[in-house]
Amino acid sequence: WFYGSVMKAYEEGWMSGTAKNSFAPNTDTTRGMIVTVLYRLENAPEAGVSKFEDVKADAYYDKAVAWAAENGVVSGYSATKFGPDDKITREQLAAILYRYAVLKGYDVSKSADLTAYKDYADVSGYAAEAMAWANAMGIVSGTSETTLSPKANATRAQVAAMLDRFVKAYEK
């Protein structure tokens, strides 16, 4: 189900492999990885220095985190903590993609009724609008017909699929 999206993410340079001949599709994705993917999607624009104390200046994601924070795509857990190595959840990813869409000036007015999913009440307040938008746009689907799994970690395959769907949804 994810092969085409993984190939697109790899070929476009949004995501790279975990080794020369491996993508590791079932490996969880981190917050640092996600902002790096979006930073690459933006062709690595100029960025300042990260304000987060847990983002080291020589980390592969340092400029990406700084760019994402400067542009309101991420805010971190606090003013000084980002958690770049923390695994990203599906709802966190939806919230970041939502804010990225806003940054790009895309229409984010669509909204799905998530009550068809038995775990819709598990969606955090901060992510509710973003999850409803992402589901309406076809970016985030359920992990089953009745389960959304908002708190589950997002795998590399899921990230590639969601990113591919995001790009396709807004292609002109």
PDB file of C-alpha atoms in Angstrom:
ATOM      1  CA  TRP A   1       0.000   0.000   0.000  1.00  0.00           C
ATOM      2  CA  PHE A   2       2.912   2.392   0.534  1.00  0.00           C
ATOM      3  CA  TYR A   3       5.343   1.426  -2.262  1.00  0.00           C
ATOM      4  CA  GLY A   4       4.393   4.221  -4.680  1.00  0.00           C
ATOM      5  CA  SER A   5       4.468   6.870  -1.965  1.00  0.00           C
ATOM      6  CA  VAL A   6       7.821   5.693  -0.630  1.00  0.00           C
ATOM      7  CA  MET A   7       9.304   5.759  -4.129  1.00  0.00           C
ATOM      8  CA  LYS A   8       7.922   9.266  -4.720  1.00  0.00           C
ATOM      9  CA  ALA A   9       9.324  10.523  -1.395  1.00  0.00           C
ATOM     10  CA  TYR A  10      12.703   8.975  -2.183  1.00  0.00           C
ATOM     11  CA  GLU A  11      12.860  10.114  -5.823  1.00  0.00           C
ATOM     12  CA  GLU A  12      11.815  13.668  -4.935  1.00  0.00           C
ATOM     13  CA  GLY A  13      14.443  13.804  -2.183  1.00  0.00           C
ATOM     14  CA  TRP A  14      11.926  14.360   0.616  1.00  0.00           C
ATOM     15  CA  MET A  15      13.075  11.235   2.432  1.00  0.00           C
ATOM     16  CA  SER A  16      16.204   9.160   2.107  1.00  0.00           C
ATOM     17  CA  GLY A  17      16.885   5.560   2.968  1.00  0.00           C
ATOM     18  CA  THR A  18      18.101   4.357   6.325  1.00  0.00           C
ATOM     19  CA  ALA A  19      20.923   2.484   4.568  1.00  0.00           C
ATOM     20  CA  LYS A  20      22.159   2.063   0.995  1.00  0.00           C
ATOM     21  CA  ASN A  21      19.457  -0.453   0.076  1.00  0.00           C
ATOM     22  CA  SER A  22      16.902   0.021   2.860  1.00  0.00           C
ATOM     23  CA  PHE A  23      14.031   2.397   3.559  1.00  0.00           C
ATOM     24  CA  ALA A  24      12.788   0.779   6.811  1.00  0.00           C
ATOM     25  CA  PRO A  25       9.101   1.528   6.156  1.00  0.00           C
ATOM     26  CA  ASN A  26       7.905   0.151   9.503  1.00  0.00           C
ATOM     27  CA  THR A  27      10.357   2.201  11.570  1.00  0.00           C
ATOM     28  CA  ASP A  28       8.866   5.026  13.610  1.00  0.00           C
ATOM     29  CA  THR A  29       9.563   8.587  12.516  1.00  0.00           C
ATOM     30  CA  THR A  30      10.875  11.313  14.800  1.00  0.00           C
ATOM     31  CA  ARG A  31       9.927  14.961  15.118  1.00  0.00           C
ATOM     32  CA  GLY A  32      13.343  15.973  13.771  1.00  0.00           C
ATOM     33  CA  MET A  33      12.817  13.771  10.714  1.00  0.00           C
ATOM     34  CA  ILE A  34       9.423  15.340   9.955  1.00  0.00           C
ATOM     35  CA  VAL A  35      10.647  18.921   9.953  1.00  0.00           C
ATOM     36  CA  THR A  36      13.626  17.840   7.845  1.00  0.00           C
ATOM     37  CA  VAL A  37      11.263  16.337   5.266  1.00  0.00           C
ATOM     38  CA  LEU A  38       9.238  19.575   5.056  1.00  0.00           C
ATOM     39  CA  TYR A  39      12.426  21.636   4.946  1.00  0.00           C
ATOM     40  CA  ARG A  40      13.565  19.565   1.967  1.00  0.00           C
ATOM     41  CA  LEU A  41      10.161  19.997   0.354  1.00  0.00           C
ATOM     42  CA  GLU A  42      10.800  23.750   0.615  1.00  0.00           C
ATOM     43  CA  ASN A  43      14.252  23.338  -0.996  1.00  0.00           C
ATOM     44  CA  ALA A  44      16.139  24.070   2.247  1.00  0.00           C
ATOM     45  CA  PRO A  45      15.488  27.805   2.622  1.00  0.00           C
ATOM     46  CA  GLU A  46      17.619  30.099   4.766  1.00  0.00           C
ATOM     47  CA  ALA A  47      17.045  29.591   8.467  1.00  0.00           C
ATOM     48  CA  GLY A  48      18.316  31.141  11.651  1.00  0.00           C
ATOM     49  CA  VAL A  49      19.432  29.340  14.774  1.00  0.00           C
ATOM     50  CA  SER A  50      17.047  27.117  16.689  1.00  0.00           C
ATOM     51  CA  LYS A  51      15.741  28.545  19.962  1.00  0.00           C
ATOM     52  CA  PHE A  52      15.321  25.055  21.394  1.00  0.00           C
ATOM     53  CA  GLU A  53      17.994  23.933  23.849  1.00  0.00           C
ATOM     54  CA  ASP A  54      17.621  20.275  22.835  1.00  0.00           C
ATOM     55  CA  VAL A  55      18.434  20.981  19.173  1.00  0.00           C
ATOM     56  CA  LYS A  56      22.205  20.859  18.761  1.00  0.00           C
ATOM     57  CA  ALA A  57      23.736  23.209  16.196  1.00  0.00           C
ATOM     58  CA  ASP A  58      25.427  20.364  14.312  1.00  0.00           C
ATOM     59  CA  ALA A  59      22.415  18.016  14.158  1.00  0.00           C
ATOM     60  CA  TYR A  60      21.112  17.084  10.703  1.00  0.00           C
ATOM     61  CA  TYR A  61      17.778  18.691  11.593  1.00  0.00           C
ATOM     62  CA  ASP A  62      19.018  21.931  13.213  1.00  0.00           C
ATOM     63  CA  LYS A  63      18.263  24.264  10.287  1.00  0.00           C
ATOM     64  CA  ALA A  64      14.997  22.441   9.571  1.00  0.00           C
ATOM     65  CA  VAL A  65      13.779  22.903  13.156  1.00  0.00           C
ATOM     66  CA  ALA A  66      14.815  26.563  13.120  1.00  0.00           C
ATOM     67  CA  TRP A  67      13.003  27.150   9.794  1.00  0.00           C
ATOM     68  CA  ALA A  68       9.863  25.300  10.954  1.00  0.00           C
ATOM     69  CA  ALA A  69       9.731  27.242  14.240  1.00  0.00           C
ATOM     70  CA  GLU A  70      10.398  30.595  12.528  1.00  0.00           C
ATOM     71  CA  ASN A  71       7.480  29.942  10.174  1.00  0.00           C
ATOM     72  CA  GLY A  72       4.973  28.647  12.734  1.00  0.00           C
ATOM     73  CA  VAL A  73       5.016  25.073  11.448  1.00  0.00           C
ATOM     74  CA  VAL A  74       6.147  23.801  14.864  1.00  0.00           C
ATOM     75  CA  SER A  75       6.142  25.321  18.305  1.00  0.00           C
ATOM     76  CA  GLY A  76       7.823  22.669  20.411  1.00  0.00           C
ATOM     77  CA  TYR A  77       6.754  21.285  23.759  1.00  0.00           C
ATOM     78  CA  SER A  78       7.840  24.554  25.386  1.00  0.00           C
ATOM     79  CA  ALA A  79       9.840  27.637  24.509  1.00  0.00           C
ATOM     80  CA  THR A  80      13.078  25.691  24.988  1.00  0.00           C
ATOM     81  CA  LYS A  81      12.201  22.025  24.285  1.00  0.00           C
ATOM     82  CA  PHE A  82      11.408  20.563  20.877  1.00  0.00           C
ATOM     83  CA  GLY A  83      12.038  16.828  21.358  1.00  0.00           C
ATOM     84  CA  PRO A  84      13.714  16.190  17.979  1.00  0.00           C
ATOM     85  CA  ASP A  85      14.382  12.534  18.733  1.00  0.00           C
ATOM     86  CA  ASP A  86      10.894  11.837  20.093  1.00  0.00           C
ATOM     87  CA  LYS A  87       8.724   9.609  17.966  1.00  0.00           C
ATOM     88  CA  ILE A  88       6.009  11.573  16.191  1.00  0.00           C
ATOM     89  CA  THR A  89       2.386  10.581  16.548  1.00  0.00           C
ATOM     90  CA  ARG A  90      -0.175  10.587  13.779  1.00  0.00           C
ATOM     91  CA  GLU A  91      -1.972  13.556  15.341  1.00  0.00           C
ATOM     92  CA  GLN A  92       1.282  15.513  15.734  1.00  0.00           C
ATOM     93  CA  LEU A  93       2.038  14.876  12.078  1.00  0.00           C
ATOM     94  CA  ALA A  94      -1.450  16.048  11.063  1.00  0.00           C
ATOM     95  CA  ALA A  95      -1.007  19.234  13.126  1.00  0.00           C
ATOM     96  CA  ILE A  96       2.381  19.963  11.547  1.00  0.00           C
ATOM     97  CA  LEU A  97       1.056  19.335   8.018  1.00  0.00           C
ATOM     98  CA  TYR A  98      -1.942  21.552   8.777  1.00  0.00           C
ATOM     99  CA  ARG A  99       0.298  24.427   9.902  1.00  0.00           C
ATOM    100  CA  TYR A 100       2.521  23.857   6.864  1.00  0.00           C
ATOM    101  CA  ALA A 101      -0.557  24.115   4.611  1.00  0.00           C
ATOM    102  CA  VAL A 102      -1.495  27.379   6.337  1.00  0.00           C
ATOM    103  CA  LEU A 103       2.053  28.680   5.800  1.00  0.00           C
ATOM    104  CA  LYS A 104       1.760  27.854   2.099  1.00  0.00           C
ATOM    105  CA  GLY A 105      -1.577  29.677   1.876  1.00  0.00           C
ATOM    106  CA  TYR A 106      -3.506  26.513   1.016  1.00  0.00           C
ATOM    107  CA  ASP A 107      -7.202  26.143   1.698  1.00  0.00           C
ATOM    108  CA  VAL A 108      -7.614  24.293   5.004  1.00  0.00           C
ATOM    109  CA  SER A 109     -11.362  24.760   5.318  1.00  0.00           C
ATOM    110  CA  LYS A 110     -12.388  21.145   4.697  1.00  0.00           C
ATOM    111  CA  SER A 111     -13.301  19.191   7.790  1.00  0.00           C
ATOM    112  CA  ALA A 112     -14.406  15.596   8.298  1.00  0.00           C
ATOM    113  CA  ASP A 113     -16.668  14.254  11.013  1.00  0.00           C
ATOM    114  CA  LEU A 114     -14.378  11.890  12.900  1.00  0.00           C
ATOM    115  CA  THR A 115     -17.093  10.331  15.040  1.00  0.00           C
ATOM    116  CA  ALA A 116     -17.198   7.299  12.721  1.00  0.00           C
ATOM    117  CA  TYR A 117     -13.902   6.275  14.317  1.00  0.00           C
ATOM    118  CA  LYS A 118     -14.357   4.603  17.695  1.00  0.00           C
ATOM    119  CA  ASP A 119     -11.238   6.365  19.024  1.00  0.00           C
ATOM    120  CA  TYR A 120     -12.073   9.871  17.794  1.00  0.00           C
ATOM    121  CA  ALA A 121     -12.245  11.099  21.404  1.00  0.00           C
ATOM    122  CA  ASP A 122      -8.549  10.212  21.752  1.00  0.00           C
ATOM    123  CA  VAL A 123      -7.597  13.077  19.423  1.00  0.00           C
ATOM    124  CA  SER A 124      -5.971  15.821  21.510  1.00  0.00           C
ATOM    125  CA  GLY A 125      -7.622  19.228  21.530  1.00  0.00           C
ATOM    126  CA  TYR A 126      -4.688  20.917  19.808  1.00  0.00           C
ATOM    127  CA  ALA A 127      -4.881  18.406  16.932  1.00  0.00           C
ATOM    128  CA  ALA A 128      -8.664  18.083  16.485  1.00  0.00           C
ATOM    129  CA  GLU A 129      -9.031  20.645  13.697  1.00  0.00           C
ATOM    130  CA  ALA A 130      -5.912  19.359  11.944  1.00  0.00           C
ATOM    131  CA  MET A 131      -7.011  15.714  12.124  1.00  0.00           C
ATOM    132  CA  ALA A 132     -10.480  16.590  10.789  1.00  0.00           C
ATOM    133  CA  TRP A 133      -8.866  18.554   7.941  1.00  0.00           C
ATOM    134  CA  ALA A 134      -6.314  15.838   7.149  1.00  0.00           C
ATOM    135  CA  ASN A 135      -9.017  13.174   7.107  1.00  0.00           C
ATOM    136  CA  ALA A 136     -11.295  15.287   4.886  1.00  0.00           C
ATOM    137  CA  MET A 137      -8.422  15.867   2.463  1.00  0.00           C
ATOM    138  CA  GLY A 138      -7.577  12.160   2.350  1.00  0.00           C
ATOM    139  CA  ILE A 139      -4.145  12.803   3.855  1.00  0.00           C
ATOM    140  CA  VAL A 140      -4.784  10.830   7.043  1.00  0.00           C
ATOM    141  CA  SER A 141      -7.016   7.817   6.891  1.00  0.00           C
ATOM    142  CA  GLY A 142      -7.855   5.346   9.601  1.00  0.00           C
ATOM    143  CA  THR A 143      -5.607   2.486  10.516  1.00  0.00           C
ATOM    144  CA  SER A 144      -8.808   0.456  10.058  1.00  0.00           C
ATOM    145  CA  GLU A 145     -12.353   1.342   9.038  1.00  0.00           C
ATOM    146  CA  THR A 146     -13.211   2.206  12.645  1.00  0.00           C
ATOM    147  CA  THR A 147      -9.868   3.245  14.165  1.00  0.00           C
ATOM    148  CA  LEU A 148      -7.976   6.490  13.630  1.00  0.00           C
ATOM    149  CA  SER A 149      -5.066   5.791  16.026  1.00  0.00           C
ATOM    150  CA  PRO A 150      -4.198   9.456  16.688  1.00  0.00           C
ATOM    151  CA  LYS A 151      -1.694   8.656  19.440  1.00  0.00           C
ATOM    152  CA  ALA A 152       0.068   5.880  17.511  1.00  0.00           C
ATOM    153  CA  ASN A 153       3.554   6.587  16.232  1.00  0.00           C
ATOM    154  CA  ALA A 154       3.766   7.412  12.544  1.00  0.00           C
ATOM    155  CA  THR A 155       5.962   5.004  10.603  1.00  0.00           C
ATOM    156  CA  ARG A 156       8.193   6.034   7.736  1.00  0.00           C
ATOM    157  CA  ALA A 157       5.753   4.364   5.319  1.00  0.00           C
ATOM    158  CA  GLN A 158       2.815   6.296   6.796  1.00  0.00           C
ATOM    159  CA  VAL A 159       4.772   9.558   6.609  1.00  0.00           C
ATOM    160  CA  ALA A 160       5.676   8.936   2.957  1.00  0.00           C
ATOM    161  CA  ALA A 161       2.036   8.144   2.161  1.00  0.00           C
ATOM    162  CA  MET A 162       0.685  11.185   4.024  1.00  0.00           C
ATOM    163  CA  LEU A 163       3.243  13.484   2.420  1.00  0.00           C
ATOM    164  CA  ASP A 164       2.466  12.094  -1.036  1.00  0.00           C
ATOM    165  CA  ARG A 165      -1.273  12.594  -0.435  1.00  0.00           C
ATOM    166  CA  PHE A 166      -0.634  16.113   0.870  1.00  0.00           C
ATOM    167  CA  VAL A 167       1.326  17.093  -2.237  1.00  0.00           C
ATOM    168  CA  LYS A 168      -1.277  15.530  -4.554  1.00  0.00           C
ATOM    169  CA  ALA A 169      -4.128  17.270  -2.721  1.00  0.00           C
ATOM    170  CA  TYR A 170      -2.631  20.687  -3.383  1.00  0.00           C
ATOM    171  CA  GLU A 171      -1.135  20.185  -6.842  1.00  0.00           C
ATOM    172  CA  LYS A 172      -2.589  22.729  -9.207  1.00  0.00           C
TER     173      LYS A 172
END
